[in-house]
Short mmCIF file of C-alpha atoms in Angstrom, two decimals:
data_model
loop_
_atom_site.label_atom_id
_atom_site.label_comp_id
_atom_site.label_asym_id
_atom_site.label_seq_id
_atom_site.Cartn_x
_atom_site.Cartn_y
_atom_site.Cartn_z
CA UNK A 211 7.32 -58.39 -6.62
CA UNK A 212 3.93 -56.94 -7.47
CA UNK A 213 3.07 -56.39 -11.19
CA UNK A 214 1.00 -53.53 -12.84
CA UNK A 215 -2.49 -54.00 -11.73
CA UNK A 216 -2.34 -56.14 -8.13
CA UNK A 217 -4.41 -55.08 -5.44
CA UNK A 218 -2.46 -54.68 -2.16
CA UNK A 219 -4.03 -53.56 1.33
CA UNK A 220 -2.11 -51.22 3.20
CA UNK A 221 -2.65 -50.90 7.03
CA UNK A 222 -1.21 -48.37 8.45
CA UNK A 223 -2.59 -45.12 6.53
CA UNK A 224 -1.37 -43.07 4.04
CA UNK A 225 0.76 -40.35 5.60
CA UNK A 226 4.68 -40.52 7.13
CA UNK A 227 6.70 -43.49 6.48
CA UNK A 228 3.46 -45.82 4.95
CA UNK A 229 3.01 -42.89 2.54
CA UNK A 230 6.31 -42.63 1.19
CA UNK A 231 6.81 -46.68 1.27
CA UNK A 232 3.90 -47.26 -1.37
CA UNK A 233 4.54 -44.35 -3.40
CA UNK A 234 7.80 -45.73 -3.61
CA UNK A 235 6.41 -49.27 -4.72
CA UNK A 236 4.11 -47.47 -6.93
CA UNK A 237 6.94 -46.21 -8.74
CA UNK A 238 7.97 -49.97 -9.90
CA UNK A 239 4.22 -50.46 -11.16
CA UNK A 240 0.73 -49.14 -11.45
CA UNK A 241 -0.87 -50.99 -8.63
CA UNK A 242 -4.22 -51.17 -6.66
CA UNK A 243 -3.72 -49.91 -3.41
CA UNK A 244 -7.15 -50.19 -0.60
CA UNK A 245 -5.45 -48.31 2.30
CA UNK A 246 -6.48 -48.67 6.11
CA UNK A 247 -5.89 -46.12 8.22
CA UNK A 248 -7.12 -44.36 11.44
CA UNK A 249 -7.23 -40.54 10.02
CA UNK A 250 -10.44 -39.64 9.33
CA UNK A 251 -11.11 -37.91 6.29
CA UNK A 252 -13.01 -34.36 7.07
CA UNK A 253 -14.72 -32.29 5.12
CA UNK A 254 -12.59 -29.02 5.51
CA UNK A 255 -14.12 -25.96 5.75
CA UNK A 256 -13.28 -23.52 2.69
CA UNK A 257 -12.39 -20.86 5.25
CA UNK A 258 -9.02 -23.23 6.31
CA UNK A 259 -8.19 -23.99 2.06
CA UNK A 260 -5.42 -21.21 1.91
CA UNK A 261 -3.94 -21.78 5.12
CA UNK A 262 -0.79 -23.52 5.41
CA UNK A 263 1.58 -23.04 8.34
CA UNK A 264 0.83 -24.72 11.49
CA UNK A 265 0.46 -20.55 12.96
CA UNK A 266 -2.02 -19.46 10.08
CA UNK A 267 -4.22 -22.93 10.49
CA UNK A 268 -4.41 -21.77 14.42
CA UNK A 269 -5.04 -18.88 13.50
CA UNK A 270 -8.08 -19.07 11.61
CA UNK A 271 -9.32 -22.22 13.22
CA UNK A 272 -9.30 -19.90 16.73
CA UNK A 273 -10.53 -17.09 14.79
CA UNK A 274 -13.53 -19.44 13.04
CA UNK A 275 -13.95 -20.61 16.53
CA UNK A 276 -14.77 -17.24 17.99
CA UNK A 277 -16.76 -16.71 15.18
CA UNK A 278 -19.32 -19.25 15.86
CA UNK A 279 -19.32 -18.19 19.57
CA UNK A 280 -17.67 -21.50 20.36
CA UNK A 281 -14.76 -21.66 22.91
CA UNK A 282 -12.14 -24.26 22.87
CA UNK A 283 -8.97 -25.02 24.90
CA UNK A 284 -5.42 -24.67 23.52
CA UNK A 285 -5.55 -28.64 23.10
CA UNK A 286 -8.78 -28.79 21.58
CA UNK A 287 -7.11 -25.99 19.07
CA UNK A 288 -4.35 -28.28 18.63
CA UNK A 289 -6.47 -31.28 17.83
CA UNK A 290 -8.50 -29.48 15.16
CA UNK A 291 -5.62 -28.39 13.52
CA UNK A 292 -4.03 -31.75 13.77
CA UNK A 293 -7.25 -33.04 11.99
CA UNK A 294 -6.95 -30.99 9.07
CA UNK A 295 -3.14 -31.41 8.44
CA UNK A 296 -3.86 -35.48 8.73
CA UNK A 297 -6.55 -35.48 6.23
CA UNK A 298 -4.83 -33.45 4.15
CA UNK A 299 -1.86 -35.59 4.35
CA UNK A 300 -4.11 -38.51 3.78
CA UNK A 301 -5.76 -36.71 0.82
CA UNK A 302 -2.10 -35.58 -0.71
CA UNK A 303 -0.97 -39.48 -1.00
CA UNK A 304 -4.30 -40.51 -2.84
CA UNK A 305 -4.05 -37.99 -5.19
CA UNK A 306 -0.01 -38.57 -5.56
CA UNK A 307 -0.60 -42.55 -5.98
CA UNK A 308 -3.53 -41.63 -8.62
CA UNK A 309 -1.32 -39.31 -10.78
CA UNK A 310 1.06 -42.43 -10.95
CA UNK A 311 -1.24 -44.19 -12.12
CA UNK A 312 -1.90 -46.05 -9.66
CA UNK A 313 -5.81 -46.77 -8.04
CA UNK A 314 -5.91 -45.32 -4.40
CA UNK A 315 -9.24 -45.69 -1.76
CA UNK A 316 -8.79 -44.78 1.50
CA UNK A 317 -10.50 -46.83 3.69
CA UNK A 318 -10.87 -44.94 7.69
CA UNK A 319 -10.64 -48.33 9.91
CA UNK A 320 -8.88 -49.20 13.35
CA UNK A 321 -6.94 -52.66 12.38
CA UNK A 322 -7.63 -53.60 15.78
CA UNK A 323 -11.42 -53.64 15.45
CA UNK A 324 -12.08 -56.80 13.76
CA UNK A 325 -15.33 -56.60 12.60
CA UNK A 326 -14.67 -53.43 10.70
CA UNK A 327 -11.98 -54.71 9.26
CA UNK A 328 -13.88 -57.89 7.76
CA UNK A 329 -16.52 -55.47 7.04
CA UNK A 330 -13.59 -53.27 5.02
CA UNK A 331 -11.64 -56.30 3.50
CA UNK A 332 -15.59 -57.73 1.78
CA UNK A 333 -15.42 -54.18 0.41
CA UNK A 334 -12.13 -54.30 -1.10
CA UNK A 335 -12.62 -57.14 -2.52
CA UNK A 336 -15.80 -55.88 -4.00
CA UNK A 337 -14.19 -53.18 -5.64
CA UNK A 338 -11.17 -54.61 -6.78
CA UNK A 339 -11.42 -58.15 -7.42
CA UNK A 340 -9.02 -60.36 -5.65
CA UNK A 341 -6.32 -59.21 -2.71
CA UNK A 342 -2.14 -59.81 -3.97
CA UNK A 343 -1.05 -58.53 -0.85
CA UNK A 344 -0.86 -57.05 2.86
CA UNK A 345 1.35 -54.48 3.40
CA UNK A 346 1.02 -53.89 7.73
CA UNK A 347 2.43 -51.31 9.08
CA UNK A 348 0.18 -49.48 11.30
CA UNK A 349 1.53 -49.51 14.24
CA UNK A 350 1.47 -46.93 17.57
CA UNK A 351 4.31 -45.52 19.16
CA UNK A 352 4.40 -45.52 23.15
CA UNK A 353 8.29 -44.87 23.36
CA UNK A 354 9.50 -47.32 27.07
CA UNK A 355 10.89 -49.98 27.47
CA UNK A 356 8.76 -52.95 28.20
CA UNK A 357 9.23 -52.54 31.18
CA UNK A 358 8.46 -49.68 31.95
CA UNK A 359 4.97 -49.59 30.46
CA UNK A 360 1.80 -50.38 31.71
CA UNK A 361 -0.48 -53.19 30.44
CA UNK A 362 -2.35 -51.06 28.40
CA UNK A 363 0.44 -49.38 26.93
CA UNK A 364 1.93 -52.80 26.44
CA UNK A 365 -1.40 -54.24 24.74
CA UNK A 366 -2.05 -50.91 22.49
CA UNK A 367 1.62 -51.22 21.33
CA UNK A 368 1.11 -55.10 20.86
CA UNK A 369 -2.38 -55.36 19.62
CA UNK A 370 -2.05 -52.95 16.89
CA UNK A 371 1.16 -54.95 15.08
CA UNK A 372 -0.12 -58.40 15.95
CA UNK A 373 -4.06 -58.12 16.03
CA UNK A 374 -4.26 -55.67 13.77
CA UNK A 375 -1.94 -57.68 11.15
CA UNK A 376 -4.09 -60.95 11.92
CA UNK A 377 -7.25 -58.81 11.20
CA UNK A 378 -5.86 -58.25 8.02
CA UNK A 379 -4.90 -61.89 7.03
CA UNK A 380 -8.09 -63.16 8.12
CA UNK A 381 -9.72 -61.75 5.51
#
């Protein structure tokens, strides 16, 4: 068990299941959490702050869109939108963690890349002293059965639990 003021690196971001498992462990103690995750966090426009609903975030984002005499395709409209809700997610946890008393940084890294990650983990370890533990759990889903996938799906799948957690321990 971790006790108030460890440092523990979380892979795997902070929204959906990884979210709710360290606020969850935050509960138990004020802890240190550096957490790695793929989301990038974007500077949202003000125009998208009082939008909500999946509809009204389309909505203005298409409507921003035309605005700026840009056109975009229905998945390019999805993937903006998607962008915002993520970071926001992202966003959400830090500030939930930090009410609890708990120190939050949100670091935007691919476990997978190795370099980056060393690059992250000398910066952790900067900022908060020493490293008590590694929670992993990014992961990718690709939902066949092995095998049914191709390679790549197969080494995506793979290399993000077992790279990416060796990434992590390596440093």
């Amino acid at each position: 068990p971790y006790v108030k003021g460890d440092t523990v690196v979380v892979s795997g971001g902070a929204r959906g299941v990884t979210a709710s498992c360290i606020i969850e462990l935050a509960k138990n103690s004020s802890l240190s959490f550096a957490i790695l995750g793929r989301t990038p966090l974007i500077e949202e426009p003000e125009i998208f702050q009082s939008f909500h609903s999946d509809v009204e975030l389309k909505k203005a984002y298409l409507e921003h869109t035309k605005k700026i005499g840009k056109k975009i395709t229905p998945q390019q409209l999805n993937r903006g939108v998607q962008r915002i809700v993520a970071s926001r997610e992202v966003v959400q946890t830090l500030e939930t963690l930090q009410s609890m008393g708990s120190k939050a940084t949100y670091y935007p890294v691919d476990v997978c890349h190795a370099e980056t990650v060393h690059h992250t983990m000398e910066q952790v370890r900067k900022e908060y002293g020493r490293i008590d533990g590694v929670v992993h759990a990014a992961g990718v889903i690709a939902d066949k059965t092995i095998h049914e996938k191709t390679e790549a799906q197969f080494e995506y799948v793979f290399n993000t639990k077992v790279l990416g957690f060796r990434n992590c321990l390596l440093y």
